[in-house]
Amino acid sequence: MHDKTLTELAAGLQAGEFSSRELCQAALERIEHLDGELNSFITVIAEQALANADAADRARDAGNAGPLAGLPLALKDIFCTQGVRTSCGSKMLDDFASPYDATVVEKLRQAGAVNIGKTNMDEFAMGSSNENSFYGPVKNPWDLSAVPGGSSGGSAAAVAAGLVPAALGTDTGGSIRQPAAFCGITGLKPTYGRVSRYGMVAYASSLDQGGPLARTAADCALLLETIAGHDVRDSTSVARVVPDYTAELETSLSGLKIGLPKEYFGDGLDPEVETAVREAIKVYESLGAKVCEVSLPHTHLAIPAYYVIAPAEASSNLSRYDGVRFGHRCDDPTDLEDLYKRTRAEGFGEEVKRRILIGTHTLSEGFFDAYYLKAQQVRRLIRQDFLDAFDEVDVLMGPTAPTPAFDLGAQKDPVSMYLQDIYTIAVNLAGIPGISVPAGFAGNRPVGLQVLAPHFAEAQLLGVAHQFQQATDWHLKRPAFGKEMA
């Protein structure tokens, strides 16, 4: 069952080929036997999952099953789950059990989905390799010497290894799409405001967005239908009707206008990655799409703008972790200042401290106008680049990442790590939706094709990705890891 997609498993449950308990038990057994090597999970809630699977079976027998009834999923450990540890990959929250559910967790539960556990991640979603976790790095199931990408690397690795058919992640600068590309699966970052952020622990509030990672675009459509929608508890959530994404997957690509940003095919792009991406674009041409070159002239400013805005918002959001109300608290503080200093020094990892310091500096008196305000002005220019491009074309395509997954420990320099997100960060600054789909290999490591669309055009985006997957078999490839349990 571990090789089946989410939609195939839903059909199998509906046809009575297996029960929800059997499906969840199989997932738990794979996690128990395989995740010791991958380290993709922080917390597994086996007893609760099986109880919920039994409830889904009873609901199905009674004719009351929800659209995701009995399907096992995993959640990035940044989504609050009532009574379950929500650590954000940090020592700071190692013993924190959330008193409430995030909105997306509520919606999944109401749809009948079974949460198997919480997946590993870069601490507070700060990283591109999943090496910044208090719980240790996650390994890529395609090559255990490689990173799975980040910060949603645990979710991506768990899906790629067949531990779960789908998982939720978050994307602040590429943290769904890049690990999806590195792990050879499909990952969707929705439009900012399409999915509620309530109960999703904040990194950079104007950039964070939750979304699905799964085998296929059809699976992502099924999940997005459930988690999308307005939420009165999230002031950035948009009151807009949620389309039937699954029903719109079969839209013809005839006449589709595809733009190739010339800035995405320049220096720094691995030749094998470029070859795989251009071959994927030829598939679209064979399906009736028209391709032309476009320009996003402010692309080179995306990383510097992002690494002013995101750390500034992070320094504000993470100020709440002071040892007073919840989370880690240092032993025997001598006074309040000592409590603050030692709690935060002990609780946060190196990368989180680096970004807090950068953010605090850029927001300080004398630097706000020079850095933060200027970065926001650049952000507006980047957004306008996309709006202008979408006046000419329907979607944009290019590589998700400049290279395939790199080796564990290979990126020692923080700036080199930041450059891994060169093609994904601008998407978050502009707030548009993007998806990464498997499009080939560079050596034995997967390559992702990134597809971008205008704001709230997820239906078109998913349809474009689905049609590619109907014409190719890259999404059907499976790593050798874990095949002994087939």
Short mmCIF file of C-alpha atoms in Angstrom, two decimals:
data_model
loop_
_atom_site.label_atom_id
_atom_site.label_comp_id
_atom_site.label_asym_id
_atom_site.label_seq_id
_atom_site.Cartn_x
_atom_site.Cartn_y
_atom_site.Cartn_z
CA MET A 1 0.00 0.00 0.00
CA HIS A 2 2.95 2.37 0.53
CA ASP A 3 3.43 2.87 -3.24
CA LYS A 4 -0.13 4.11 -3.81
CA THR A 5 -1.07 7.77 -4.10
CA LEU A 6 -3.48 9.46 -1.72
CA THR A 7 -6.27 9.38 -4.32
CA GLU A 8 -5.65 5.68 -4.99
CA LEU A 9 -5.79 4.91 -1.28
CA ALA A 10 -9.03 6.90 -0.94
CA ALA A 11 -10.54 4.82 -3.76
CA GLY A 12 -9.29 1.61 -2.15
CA LEU A 13 -10.91 2.50 1.17
CA GLN A 14 -14.15 3.38 -0.56
CA ALA A 15 -14.14 0.04 -2.43
CA GLY A 16 -13.46 -1.89 0.77
CA GLU A 17 -10.11 -3.27 -0.44
CA PHE A 18 -8.65 -2.55 3.01
CA SER A 19 -9.67 -0.77 6.19
CA SER A 20 -8.40 2.47 7.64
CA ARG A 21 -6.89 0.53 10.53
CA GLU A 22 -4.96 -1.74 8.13
CA LEU A 23 -3.73 1.28 6.19
CA CYS A 24 -2.60 3.18 9.28
CA GLN A 25 -1.05 0.08 10.83
CA ALA A 26 1.00 -0.44 7.66
CA ALA A 27 2.20 3.18 7.80
CA LEU A 28 3.15 2.87 11.46
CA GLU A 29 5.09 -0.32 10.79
CA ARG A 30 7.09 1.35 8.01
CA ILE A 31 7.86 4.28 10.29
CA GLU A 32 8.99 1.94 13.05
CA HIS A 33 11.27 -0.07 10.77
CA LEU A 34 12.63 2.66 8.49
CA ASP A 35 12.58 6.04 10.18
CA GLY A 36 15.51 5.23 12.44
CA GLU A 37 17.68 5.86 9.38
CA LEU A 38 15.72 8.78 7.90
CA ASN A 39 14.87 10.67 11.10
CA SER A 40 11.86 12.22 9.36
CA PHE A 41 9.56 12.13 12.42
CA ILE A 42 9.94 13.93 15.74
CA THR A 43 6.77 12.50 17.31
CA VAL A 44 4.66 9.48 16.31
CA ILE A 45 1.21 9.15 17.91
CA ALA A 46 0.47 5.50 17.11
CA GLU A 47 -2.24 4.84 19.71
CA GLN A 48 -4.18 7.99 18.86
CA ALA A 49 -3.80 7.33 15.13
CA LEU A 50 -5.19 3.81 15.37
CA ALA A 51 -8.12 5.02 17.46
CA ASN A 52 -8.91 7.63 14.83
CA ALA A 53 -8.55 5.03 12.07
CA ASP A 54 -11.11 2.83 13.85
CA ALA A 55 -13.44 5.83 14.10
CA ALA A 56 -13.03 6.43 10.36
CA ASP A 57 -13.92 2.80 9.64
CA ARG A 58 -17.08 3.11 11.74
CA ALA A 59 -18.02 6.35 9.99
CA ARG A 60 -17.56 4.71 6.60
CA ASP A 61 -19.70 1.75 7.61
CA ALA A 62 -22.39 4.21 8.72
CA GLY A 63 -22.19 6.17 5.47
CA ASN A 64 -20.83 9.28 7.20
CA ALA A 65 -17.22 9.24 5.97
CA GLY A 66 -15.54 12.55 5.17
CA PRO A 67 -13.52 13.13 1.97
CA LEU A 68 -10.23 12.11 3.63
CA ALA A 69 -11.69 9.53 6.00
CA GLY A 70 -9.09 7.07 7.27
CA LEU A 71 -6.20 8.40 5.19
CA PRO A 72 -2.92 8.64 7.17
CA LEU A 73 -1.10 11.97 6.98
CA ALA A 74 1.80 13.63 8.76
CA LEU A 75 2.12 17.22 9.91
CA LYS A 76 5.24 19.36 9.96
CA ASP A 77 5.97 19.97 13.62
CA ILE A 78 5.09 23.65 13.27
CA PHE A 79 1.31 23.08 13.29
CA CYS A 80 -0.23 23.19 16.75
CA THR A 81 -1.89 19.90 17.65
CA GLN A 82 -3.89 19.71 20.84
CA GLY A 83 -2.22 17.60 23.52
CA VAL A 84 0.69 16.65 21.24
CA ARG A 85 4.21 18.06 21.32
CA THR A 86 4.69 20.95 18.90
CA SER A 87 8.43 21.58 18.96
CA CYS A 88 9.22 23.51 15.75
CA GLY A 89 12.41 21.44 15.69
CA SER A 90 13.75 23.46 18.63
CA LYS A 91 14.98 22.80 22.14
CA MET A 92 12.98 25.90 23.08
CA LEU A 93 9.70 24.00 22.55
CA ASP A 94 10.90 20.45 23.19
CA ASP A 95 8.40 19.97 26.04
CA PHE A 96 5.58 22.15 24.70
CA ALA A 97 2.23 20.41 24.10
CA SER A 98 -0.20 22.73 22.35
CA PRO A 99 -3.53 23.40 24.14
CA TYR A 100 -5.35 23.82 20.81
CA ASP A 101 -5.39 22.70 17.17
CA ALA A 102 -4.31 24.82 14.22
CA THR A 103 -7.13 25.57 11.78
CA VAL A 104 -5.70 23.24 9.13
CA VAL A 105 -5.45 20.45 11.73
CA GLU A 106 -9.11 21.01 12.65
CA LYS A 107 -10.12 20.89 9.00
CA LEU A 108 -8.20 17.67 8.35
CA ARG A 109 -9.73 16.03 11.40
CA GLN A 110 -13.24 17.07 10.34
CA ALA A 111 -12.55 15.55 6.91
CA GLY A 112 -11.62 12.26 8.61
CA ALA A 113 -7.86 12.30 8.01
CA VAL A 114 -5.70 10.42 10.50
CA ASN A 115 -2.66 12.27 11.86
CA ILE A 116 0.18 9.75 12.22
CA GLY A 117 2.66 12.18 13.77
CA LYS A 118 4.76 15.32 13.55
CA THR A 119 7.67 15.56 11.12
CA ASN A 120 11.19 16.89 11.59
CA MET A 121 12.10 20.35 10.33
CA ASP A 122 14.72 23.07 10.42
CA GLU A 123 14.38 24.92 13.71
CA PHE A 124 11.50 27.40 13.50
CA ALA A 125 11.50 26.75 9.72
CA MET A 126 14.87 28.49 9.28
CA GLY A 127 16.92 26.46 6.83
CA SER A 128 17.14 24.83 3.42
CA SER A 129 18.53 21.41 4.33
CA ASN A 130 16.84 20.15 7.52
CA GLU A 131 20.23 20.15 9.21
CA ASN A 132 19.21 22.88 11.67
CA SER A 133 16.95 20.68 13.81
CA PHE A 134 17.46 20.11 17.54
CA TYR A 135 16.51 16.47 16.77
CA GLY A 136 19.24 15.95 14.19
CA PRO A 137 19.31 16.09 10.38
CA VAL A 138 16.86 14.27 8.11
CA LYS A 139 18.26 12.11 5.33
CA ASN A 140 17.06 11.95 1.74
CA PRO A 141 15.56 8.52 0.90
CA TRP A 142 16.98 8.71 -2.63
CA ASP A 143 20.51 8.97 -1.22
CA LEU A 144 21.11 8.76 2.52
CA SER A 145 24.24 10.90 2.17
CA ALA A 146 22.14 13.81 0.83
CA VAL A 147 19.89 16.36 2.48
CA PRO A 148 16.11 16.23 1.84
CA GLY A 149 15.85 20.01 1.58
CA GLY A 150 14.22 22.30 4.08
CA SER A 151 12.64 23.48 6.10
CA SER A 152 9.87 20.90 5.46
CA GLY A 153 12.45 18.16 4.89
CA GLY A 154 10.87 15.67 7.30
CA SER A 155 7.51 15.88 5.53
CA ALA A 156 9.13 15.50 2.09
CA ALA A 157 11.33 12.56 3.13
CA ALA A 158 8.42 10.77 4.82
CA VAL A 159 6.30 10.98 1.65
CA ALA A 160 9.16 10.03 -0.69
CA ALA A 161 10.01 6.98 1.45
CA GLY A 162 6.39 5.82 1.49
CA LEU A 163 6.00 6.27 5.25
CA VAL A 164 2.87 8.34 4.62
CA PRO A 165 1.07 9.13 1.35
CA ALA A 166 1.00 12.87 2.05
CA ALA A 167 2.01 15.48 4.59
CA LEU A 168 1.61 19.16 5.34
CA GLY A 169 4.49 21.60 5.30
CA THR A 170 5.03 25.34 5.36
CA ASP A 171 6.69 27.58 2.81
CA THR A 172 8.29 30.91 3.78
CA GLY A 173 10.90 31.09 1.03
CA GLY A 174 10.63 27.72 -0.73
CA SER A 175 10.31 25.32 2.19
CA ILE A 176 7.66 23.14 0.53
CA ARG A 177 8.82 23.35 -3.07
CA GLN A 178 12.58 22.87 -2.58
CA PRO A 179 12.32 19.71 -0.42
CA ALA A 180 9.67 18.38 -2.80
CA ALA A 181 12.17 18.83 -5.65
CA PHE A 182 15.03 17.23 -3.69
CA CYS A 183 12.88 14.24 -2.72
CA GLY A 184 11.15 13.66 -6.07
CA ILE A 185 7.58 14.43 -4.96
CA THR A 186 4.98 17.15 -5.59
CA GLY A 187 4.79 20.18 -3.30
CA LEU A 188 2.35 23.10 -3.47
CA LYS A 189 2.75 26.56 -1.94
CA PRO A 190 -0.66 28.26 -2.15
CA THR A 191 -1.31 31.98 -2.56
CA TYR A 192 -0.63 33.92 0.62
CA GLY A 193 -3.93 34.04 2.52
CA ARG A 194 -5.43 30.99 0.80
CA VAL A 195 -4.74 28.72 3.82
CA SER A 196 -5.19 29.86 7.41
CA ARG A 197 -2.05 30.48 9.45
CA TYR A 198 -3.91 30.25 12.78
CA GLY A 199 -2.03 27.74 14.93
CA MET A 200 0.91 27.61 12.53
CA VAL A 201 3.85 28.81 14.61
CA ALA A 202 5.11 32.01 13.02
CA TYR A 203 8.52 32.53 11.45
CA ALA A 204 7.90 35.48 9.07
CA SER A 205 4.23 36.39 9.20
CA SER A 206 3.97 38.14 5.83
CA LEU A 207 5.63 35.22 4.03
CA ASP A 208 4.57 31.97 5.78
CA GLN A 209 2.01 29.75 4.06
CA GLY A 210 0.98 26.16 4.70
CA GLY A 211 0.48 23.62 1.93
CA PRO A 212 0.57 19.94 0.93
CA LEU A 213 3.37 17.59 -0.09
CA ALA A 214 2.28 14.40 -1.85
CA ARG A 215 3.03 12.09 -4.76
CA THR A 216 0.92 13.91 -7.33
CA ALA A 217 -0.83 17.14 -8.20
CA ALA A 218 -4.15 15.29 -7.87
CA ASP A 219 -3.26 14.43 -4.28
CA CYS A 220 -2.36 18.06 -3.58
CA ALA A 221 -5.68 19.17 -5.07
CA LEU A 222 -7.57 16.81 -2.77
CA LEU A 223 -5.76 18.19 0.27
CA LEU A 224 -6.00 21.85 -0.74
CA GLU A 225 -9.78 21.54 -1.08
CA THR A 226 -9.85 20.58 2.59
CA ILE A 227 -7.38 23.02 4.14
CA ALA A 228 -8.09 26.15 2.07
CA GLY A 229 -10.66 28.76 3.03
CA HIS A 230 -11.30 31.86 5.10
CA ASP A 231 -10.68 31.79 8.84
CA VAL A 232 -11.95 34.59 11.09
CA ARG A 233 -9.09 33.80 13.51
CA ASP A 234 -6.47 34.75 10.90
CA SER A 235 -6.61 38.37 9.77
CA THR A 236 -4.47 37.56 6.71
CA SER A 237 -6.83 34.81 5.56
CA VAL A 238 -8.73 35.79 2.41
CA ALA A 239 -12.52 35.50 2.19
CA ARG A 240 -12.69 33.86 -1.21
CA VAL A 241 -14.64 30.82 -2.43
CA VAL A 242 -12.59 27.61 -2.54
CA PRO A 243 -12.87 26.01 -6.01
CA ASP A 244 -13.31 22.30 -6.66
CA TYR A 245 -9.64 21.81 -7.47
CA THR A 246 -10.04 18.11 -8.30
CA ALA A 247 -12.76 18.79 -10.87
CA GLU A 248 -10.51 21.23 -12.75
CA LEU A 249 -7.50 18.94 -13.13
CA GLU A 250 -8.38 17.80 -16.66
CA THR A 251 -8.25 21.24 -18.29
CA SER A 252 -6.63 21.10 -21.74
CA LEU A 253 -3.21 22.68 -22.19
CA SER A 254 -3.88 23.62 -25.81
CA GLY A 255 -2.98 27.27 -26.25
CA LEU A 256 -1.48 27.61 -22.76
CA LYS A 257 1.15 30.37 -22.74
CA ILE A 258 4.26 29.42 -20.75
CA GLY A 259 6.88 32.00 -19.85
CA LEU A 260 10.47 31.03 -19.14
CA PRO A 261 12.13 33.70 -16.98
CA LYS A 262 15.57 34.24 -18.49
CA GLU A 263 16.92 34.96 -15.01
CA TYR A 264 16.14 31.35 -13.99
CA PHE A 265 18.43 29.86 -16.66
CA GLY A 266 21.67 31.72 -16.08
CA ASP A 267 24.85 31.31 -14.06
CA GLY A 268 24.71 28.94 -11.11
CA LEU A 269 22.20 26.52 -12.64
CA ASP A 270 23.47 22.94 -12.69
CA PRO A 271 23.66 21.72 -16.34
CA GLU A 272 21.88 18.43 -15.58
CA VAL A 273 19.09 20.30 -13.80
CA GLU A 274 18.70 22.65 -16.77
CA THR A 275 18.56 19.72 -19.21
CA ALA A 276 15.84 17.98 -17.19
CA VAL A 277 13.78 21.18 -16.92
CA ARG A 278 14.03 21.97 -20.62
CA GLU A 279 13.02 18.40 -21.49
CA ALA A 280 9.97 18.82 -19.24
CA ILE A 281 9.04 22.03 -21.05
CA LYS A 282 9.23 20.16 -24.36
CA VAL A 283 6.55 17.81 -22.99
CA TYR A 284 4.30 20.83 -22.48
CA GLU A 285 4.94 21.95 -26.04
CA SER A 286 3.95 18.51 -27.27
CA LEU A 287 0.68 18.91 -25.33
CA GLY A 288 -0.17 22.12 -27.19
CA ALA A 289 1.38 24.82 -24.99
CA LYS A 290 3.23 27.82 -26.40
CA VAL A 291 6.57 28.82 -24.86
CA CYS A 292 8.30 32.21 -24.83
CA GLU A 293 11.02 33.93 -22.84
CA VAL A 294 10.06 36.57 -20.27
CA SER A 295 12.03 38.66 -17.79
CA LEU A 296 11.75 39.13 -14.04
CA PRO A 297 14.35 41.91 -13.83
CA HIS A 298 14.50 42.24 -10.05
CA THR A 299 15.13 38.53 -9.36
CA HIS A 300 18.70 39.23 -8.24
CA LEU A 301 17.33 41.38 -5.40
CA ALA A 302 15.03 38.69 -4.01
CA ILE A 303 17.53 37.05 -1.64
CA PRO A 304 18.88 40.28 -0.12
CA ALA A 305 15.33 41.63 0.32
CA TYR A 306 14.13 38.38 1.85
CA TYR A 307 17.03 38.19 4.30
CA VAL A 308 16.12 41.62 5.61
CA ILE A 309 12.34 41.12 5.81
CA ALA A 310 12.17 37.54 7.08
CA PRO A 311 14.72 37.93 9.94
CA ALA A 312 13.08 41.21 10.97
CA GLU A 313 9.71 39.50 11.31
CA ALA A 314 11.35 36.50 12.98
CA SER A 315 13.06 38.64 15.61
CA SER A 316 9.66 40.05 16.53
CA ASN A 317 7.82 36.72 16.45
CA LEU A 318 10.44 34.86 18.49
CA SER A 319 10.62 37.50 21.22
CA ARG A 320 7.81 35.64 23.00
CA TYR A 321 10.16 32.79 23.92
CA ASP A 322 11.51 34.28 27.13
CA GLY A 323 11.26 31.45 29.67
CA VAL A 324 8.35 33.08 31.46
CA ARG A 325 5.17 31.70 29.93
CA PHE A 326 6.01 28.47 28.10
CA GLY A 327 8.87 26.59 26.50
CA HIS A 328 12.41 26.12 27.75
CA ARG A 329 13.47 27.90 30.96
CA CYS A 330 17.03 28.03 32.24
CA ASP A 331 17.84 26.60 35.65
CA ASP A 332 18.17 28.85 38.72
CA PRO A 333 18.13 32.32 37.12
CA THR A 334 19.65 35.00 39.33
CA ASP A 335 17.35 37.74 38.03
CA LEU A 336 15.03 38.54 35.13
CA GLU A 337 17.84 39.57 32.80
CA ASP A 338 19.71 36.33 33.50
CA LEU A 339 16.49 34.38 32.85
CA TYR A 340 16.05 35.99 29.45
CA LYS A 341 19.66 35.69 28.37
CA ARG A 342 20.34 32.11 29.39
CA THR A 343 16.91 30.80 28.34
CA ARG A 344 17.30 32.13 24.82
CA ALA A 345 20.99 31.22 24.57
CA GLU A 346 20.23 27.64 25.59
CA GLY A 347 16.93 27.25 23.74
CA PHE A 348 17.77 28.57 20.27
CA GLY A 349 20.17 27.03 17.75
CA GLU A 350 22.88 28.84 15.81
CA GLU A 351 20.87 29.69 12.67
CA VAL A 352 17.91 31.00 14.66
CA LYS A 353 20.22 33.21 16.74
CA ARG A 354 21.84 34.50 13.55
CA ARG A 355 18.51 35.54 12.06
CA ILE A 356 17.25 37.10 15.30
CA LEU A 357 20.41 39.23 15.45
CA ILE A 358 20.08 40.27 11.79
CA GLY A 359 16.40 41.09 12.25
CA THR A 360 16.89 43.05 15.45
CA HIS A 361 19.64 45.07 13.79
CA THR A 362 17.55 45.94 10.72
CA LEU A 363 14.62 47.07 12.89
CA SER A 364 16.75 49.19 15.22
CA GLU A 365 16.72 52.99 15.23
CA GLY A 366 18.80 54.39 12.42
CA PHE A 367 18.63 51.24 10.32
CA PHE A 368 14.88 50.69 9.79
CA ASP A 369 14.62 53.09 6.82
CA ALA A 370 17.93 52.01 5.32
CA TYR A 371 17.21 48.28 5.44
CA TYR A 372 13.68 47.17 6.28
CA LEU A 373 11.79 49.93 4.48
CA LYS A 374 14.07 49.66 1.44
CA ALA A 375 13.56 45.86 1.35
CA GLN A 376 9.80 46.35 1.36
CA GLN A 377 10.11 48.74 -1.57
CA VAL A 378 12.15 46.14 -3.46
CA ARG A 379 9.48 43.58 -2.58
CA ARG A 380 6.90 45.73 -4.36
CA LEU A 381 9.10 45.81 -7.47
CA ILE A 382 9.46 42.00 -7.40
CA ARG A 383 5.70 41.60 -7.11
CA GLN A 384 5.20 43.94 -10.05
CA ASP A 385 7.64 41.87 -12.14
CA PHE A 386 5.34 38.87 -11.74
CA LEU A 387 2.18 40.88 -12.47
CA ASP A 388 3.75 42.22 -15.66
CA ALA A 389 4.84 38.71 -16.72
CA PHE A 390 1.34 37.33 -16.16
CA ASP A 391 -0.04 40.00 -18.47
CA GLU A 392 1.87 38.19 -21.23
CA VAL A 393 1.67 34.50 -20.21
CA ASP A 394 -0.56 32.15 -18.22
CA VAL A 395 2.14 30.44 -16.13
CA LEU A 396 5.88 30.65 -15.54
CA MET A 397 8.22 27.64 -15.48
CA GLY A 398 11.78 26.97 -14.46
CA PRO A 399 13.89 24.92 -12.07
CA THR A 400 12.78 24.71 -8.45
CA ALA A 401 16.38 24.72 -7.20
CA PRO A 402 19.69 25.44 -8.94
CA THR A 403 21.13 22.03 -8.03
CA PRO A 404 19.88 18.60 -7.01
CA ALA A 405 20.08 17.68 -3.32
CA PHE A 406 23.53 18.38 -1.94
CA ASP A 407 25.45 16.22 0.52
CA LEU A 408 24.84 16.42 4.25
CA GLY A 409 27.32 18.92 5.71
CA ALA A 410 28.36 20.26 2.30
CA GLN A 411 27.02 23.81 2.73
CA LYS A 412 29.14 25.24 5.54
CA ASP A 413 28.69 28.89 4.59
CA PRO A 414 25.27 30.43 5.49
CA VAL A 415 25.25 32.62 2.35
CA SER A 416 25.83 29.58 0.11
CA MET A 417 22.88 27.89 1.83
CA TYR A 418 20.70 30.97 1.30
CA LEU A 419 21.46 30.90 -2.44
CA GLN A 420 19.78 27.49 -2.69
CA ASP A 421 16.46 29.38 -2.61
CA ILE A 422 17.24 31.75 -5.47
CA TYR A 423 14.28 30.55 -7.61
CA THR A 424 11.73 30.16 -4.80
CA ILE A 425 12.08 33.19 -2.52
CA ALA A 426 10.63 35.78 -4.92
CA VAL A 427 7.40 33.76 -5.06
CA ASN A 428 6.83 34.30 -1.33
CA LEU A 429 7.72 37.98 -1.56
CA ALA A 430 5.07 38.35 -4.27
CA GLY A 431 2.54 36.10 -2.52
CA ILE A 432 1.75 34.05 -5.66
CA PRO A 433 1.21 30.25 -5.76
CA GLY A 434 3.86 27.80 -6.93
CA ILE A 435 4.21 24.06 -7.31
CA SER A 436 7.20 21.76 -7.77
CA VAL A 437 6.73 18.52 -9.69
CA PRO A 438 9.24 15.71 -10.36
CA ALA A 439 10.87 16.23 -13.74
CA GLY A 440 13.85 13.89 -13.97
CA PHE A 441 17.18 13.20 -12.30
CA ALA A 442 20.68 14.62 -12.04
CA GLY A 443 22.66 11.48 -11.37
CA ASN A 444 20.61 9.55 -8.81
CA ARG A 445 19.03 12.63 -7.27
CA PRO A 446 15.65 14.07 -8.33
CA VAL A 447 15.07 17.34 -10.17
CA GLY A 448 11.99 19.50 -9.70
CA LEU A 449 10.16 21.67 -12.25
CA GLN A 450 8.64 24.78 -10.67
CA VAL A 451 5.39 26.14 -12.10
CA LEU A 452 4.08 29.56 -11.01
CA ALA A 453 0.68 31.16 -11.58
CA PRO A 454 -1.13 34.43 -10.72
CA HIS A 455 -2.65 35.00 -7.30
CA PHE A 456 -5.40 32.50 -6.44
CA ALA A 457 -4.88 30.54 -9.68
CA GLU A 458 -4.19 27.27 -7.83
CA ALA A 459 -6.79 25.46 -9.95
CA GLN A 460 -4.89 26.31 -13.12
CA LEU A 461 -1.56 25.53 -11.47
CA LEU A 462 -2.71 22.09 -10.32
CA GLY A 463 -4.23 21.34 -13.73
CA VAL A 464 -1.01 22.26 -15.52
CA ALA A 465 0.98 20.04 -13.16
CA HIS A 466 -1.52 17.18 -13.43
CA GLN A 467 -1.43 17.16 -17.23
CA PHE A 468 2.36 16.88 -17.13
CA GLN A 469 2.08 13.93 -14.75
CA GLN A 470 -0.44 12.28 -17.06
CA ALA A 471 2.14 12.47 -19.86
CA THR A 472 5.24 11.47 -17.85
CA ASP A 473 6.17 8.94 -15.18
CA TRP A 474 8.68 10.85 -13.04
CA HIS A 475 6.15 11.02 -10.19
CA LEU A 476 5.90 7.21 -10.27
CA LYS A 477 9.60 6.70 -9.55
CA ARG A 478 10.38 5.38 -6.08
CA PRO A 479 13.69 5.29 -4.17
CA ALA A 480 15.26 1.93 -3.41
CA PHE A 481 15.16 2.81 0.28
CA GLY A 482 12.48 0.81 2.08
CA LYS A 483 11.65 -1.51 -0.83
CA GLU A 484 12.49 -4.51 1.33
CA MET A 485 9.21 -3.82 3.16
CA ALA A 486 7.12 -3.84 -0.03
#
